[in-house]
PDB file of C-alpha atoms in Angstrom:
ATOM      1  CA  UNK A1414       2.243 -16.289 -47.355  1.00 92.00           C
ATOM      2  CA  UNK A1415       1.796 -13.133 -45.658  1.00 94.00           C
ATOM      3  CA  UNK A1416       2.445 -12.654 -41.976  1.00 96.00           C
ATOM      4  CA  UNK A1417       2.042  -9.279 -40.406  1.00 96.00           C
ATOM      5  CA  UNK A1418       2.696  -8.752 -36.624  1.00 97.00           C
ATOM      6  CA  UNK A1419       1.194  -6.574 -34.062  1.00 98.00           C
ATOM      7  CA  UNK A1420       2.213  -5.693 -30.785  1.00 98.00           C
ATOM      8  CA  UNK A1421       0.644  -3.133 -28.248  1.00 98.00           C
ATOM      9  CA  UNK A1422       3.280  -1.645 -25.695  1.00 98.00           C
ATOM     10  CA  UNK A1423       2.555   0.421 -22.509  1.00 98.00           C
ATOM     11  CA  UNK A1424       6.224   1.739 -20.552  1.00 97.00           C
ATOM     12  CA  UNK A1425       8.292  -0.227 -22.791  1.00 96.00           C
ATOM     13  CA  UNK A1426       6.148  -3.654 -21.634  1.00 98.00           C
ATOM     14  CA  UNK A1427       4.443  -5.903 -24.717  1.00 98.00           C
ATOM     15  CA  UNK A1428       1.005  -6.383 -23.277  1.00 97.00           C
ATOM     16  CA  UNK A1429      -0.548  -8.021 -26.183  1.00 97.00           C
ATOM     17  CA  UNK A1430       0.606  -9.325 -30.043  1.00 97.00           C
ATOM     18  CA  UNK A1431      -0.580 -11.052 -32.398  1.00 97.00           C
ATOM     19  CA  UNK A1432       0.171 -12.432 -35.794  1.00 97.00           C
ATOM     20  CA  UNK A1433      -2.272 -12.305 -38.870  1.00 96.00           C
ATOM     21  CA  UNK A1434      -1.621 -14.587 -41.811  1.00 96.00           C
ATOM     22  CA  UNK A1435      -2.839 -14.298 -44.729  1.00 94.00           C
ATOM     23  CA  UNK A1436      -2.949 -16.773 -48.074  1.00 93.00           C
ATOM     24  CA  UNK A1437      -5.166 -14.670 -50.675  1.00 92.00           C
ATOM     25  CA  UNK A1438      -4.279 -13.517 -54.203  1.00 91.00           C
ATOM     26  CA  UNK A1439      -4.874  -9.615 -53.199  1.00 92.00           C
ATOM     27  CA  UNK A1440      -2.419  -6.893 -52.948  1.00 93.00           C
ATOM     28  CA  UNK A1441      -0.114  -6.307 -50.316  1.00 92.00           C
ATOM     29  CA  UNK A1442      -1.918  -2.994 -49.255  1.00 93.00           C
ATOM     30  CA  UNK A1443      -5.093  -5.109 -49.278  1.00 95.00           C
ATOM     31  CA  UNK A1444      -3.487  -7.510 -47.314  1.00 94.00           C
ATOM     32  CA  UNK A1445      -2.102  -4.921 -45.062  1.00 95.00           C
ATOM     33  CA  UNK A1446      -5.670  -3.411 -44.339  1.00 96.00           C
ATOM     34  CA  UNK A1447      -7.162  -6.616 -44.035  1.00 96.00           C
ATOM     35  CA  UNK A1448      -4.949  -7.673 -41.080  1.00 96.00           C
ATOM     36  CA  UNK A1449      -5.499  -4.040 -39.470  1.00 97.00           C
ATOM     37  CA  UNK A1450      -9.034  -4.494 -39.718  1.00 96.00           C
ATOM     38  CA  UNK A1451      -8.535  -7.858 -37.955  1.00 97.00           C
ATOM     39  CA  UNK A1452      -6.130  -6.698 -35.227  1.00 97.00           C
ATOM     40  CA  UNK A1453      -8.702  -3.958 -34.175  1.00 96.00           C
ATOM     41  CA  UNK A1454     -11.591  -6.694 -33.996  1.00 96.00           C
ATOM     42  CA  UNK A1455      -8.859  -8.929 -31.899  1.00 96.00           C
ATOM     43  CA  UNK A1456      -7.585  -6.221 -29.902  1.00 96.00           C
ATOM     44  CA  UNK A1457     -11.238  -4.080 -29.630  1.00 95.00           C
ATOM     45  CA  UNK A1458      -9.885  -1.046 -30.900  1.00 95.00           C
ATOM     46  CA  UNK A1459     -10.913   1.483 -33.413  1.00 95.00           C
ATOM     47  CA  UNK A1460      -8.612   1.658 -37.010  1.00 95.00           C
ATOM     48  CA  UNK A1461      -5.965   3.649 -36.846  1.00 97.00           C
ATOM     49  CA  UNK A1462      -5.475   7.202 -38.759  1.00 96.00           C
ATOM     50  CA  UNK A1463      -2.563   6.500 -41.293  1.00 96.00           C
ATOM     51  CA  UNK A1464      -0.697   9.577 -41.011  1.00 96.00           C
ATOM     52  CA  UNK A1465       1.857  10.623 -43.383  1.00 96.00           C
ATOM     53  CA  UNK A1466       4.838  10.035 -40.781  1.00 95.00           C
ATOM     54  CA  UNK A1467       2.832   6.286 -40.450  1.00 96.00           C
ATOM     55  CA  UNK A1468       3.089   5.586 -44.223  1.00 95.00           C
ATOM     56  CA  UNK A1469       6.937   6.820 -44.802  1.00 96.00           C
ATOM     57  CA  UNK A1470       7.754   4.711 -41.975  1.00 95.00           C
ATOM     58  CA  UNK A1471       6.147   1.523 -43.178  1.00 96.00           C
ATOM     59  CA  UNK A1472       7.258   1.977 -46.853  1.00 94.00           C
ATOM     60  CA  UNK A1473      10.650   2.146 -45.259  1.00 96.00           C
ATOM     61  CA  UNK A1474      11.111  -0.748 -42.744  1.00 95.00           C
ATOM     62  CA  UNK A1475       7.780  -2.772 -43.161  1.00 94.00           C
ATOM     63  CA  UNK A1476       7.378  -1.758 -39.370  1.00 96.00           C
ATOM     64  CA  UNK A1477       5.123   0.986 -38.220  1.00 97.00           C
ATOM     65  CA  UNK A1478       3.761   2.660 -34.894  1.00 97.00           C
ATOM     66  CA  UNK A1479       0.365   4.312 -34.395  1.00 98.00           C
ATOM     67  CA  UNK A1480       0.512   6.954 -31.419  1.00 97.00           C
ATOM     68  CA  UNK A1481      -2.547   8.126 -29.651  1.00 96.00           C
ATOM     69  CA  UNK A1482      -2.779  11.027 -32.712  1.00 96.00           C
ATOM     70  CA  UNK A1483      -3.457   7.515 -35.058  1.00 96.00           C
ATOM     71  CA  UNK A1484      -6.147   7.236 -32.862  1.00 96.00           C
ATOM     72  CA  UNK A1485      -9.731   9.414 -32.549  1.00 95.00           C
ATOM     73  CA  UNK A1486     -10.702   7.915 -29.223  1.00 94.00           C
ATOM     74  CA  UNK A1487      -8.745   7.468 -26.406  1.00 94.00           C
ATOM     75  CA  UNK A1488      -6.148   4.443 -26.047  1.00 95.00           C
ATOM     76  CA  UNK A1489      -4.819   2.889 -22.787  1.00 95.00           C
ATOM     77  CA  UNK A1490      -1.349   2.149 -24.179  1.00 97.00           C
ATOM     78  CA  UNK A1491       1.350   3.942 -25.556  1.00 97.00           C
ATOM     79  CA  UNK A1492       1.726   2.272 -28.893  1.00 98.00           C
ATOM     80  CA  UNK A1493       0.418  -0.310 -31.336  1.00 98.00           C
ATOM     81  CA  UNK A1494       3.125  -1.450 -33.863  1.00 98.00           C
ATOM     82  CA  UNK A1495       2.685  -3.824 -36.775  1.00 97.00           C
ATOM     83  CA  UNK A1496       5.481  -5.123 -38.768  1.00 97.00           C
ATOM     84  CA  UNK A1497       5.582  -7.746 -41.896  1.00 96.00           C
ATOM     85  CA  UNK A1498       7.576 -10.488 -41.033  1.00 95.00           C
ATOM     86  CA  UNK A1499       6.666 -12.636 -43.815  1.00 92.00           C
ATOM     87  CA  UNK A1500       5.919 -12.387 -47.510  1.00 85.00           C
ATOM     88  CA  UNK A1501       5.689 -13.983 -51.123  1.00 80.00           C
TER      89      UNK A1501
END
């Protein structure tokens, strides 16, 4: 199984999270997308830019933080992270 996590943060403060599982036979960047595409639908929010800063960190620690530059519209929150806490 695949588990990926998101959390938004505003002044160091969680405001919302979420976790998206996900069973299918695709690849992990598939799976990856697939839960962003999800979290934005949850959390009404436009995707995320994956900058090359984004990717580095996420090939690194599984963890990653979008910024208002991930963003093209304007976001009420300082930061949404997602980290993989769980897979095959």
């Amino acid at each position: 199984m695949f588990r990926l996590w998101a959390k938004i943060f505003k002044d160091n403060h969680l405001l919302r999270d979420t976790v998206i599982c996900d069973d299918s036979a695709d690849t992990r960047t598939h799976k990856v997308f697939h839960a962003i595409d999800e979290i934005c639908s949850q959390f009404d929010l436009g995707k995320p830019i994956w900058l090359d800063v984004t990717v580095s960190d996420f090939k690194r620690h599984d963890k990653a933080r979008f910024y208002h530059d991930n963003f093209i519209e304007a976001i009420d929150f300082d930061y949404l992270e997602i980290h993989v806490i769980e897979e095959d």
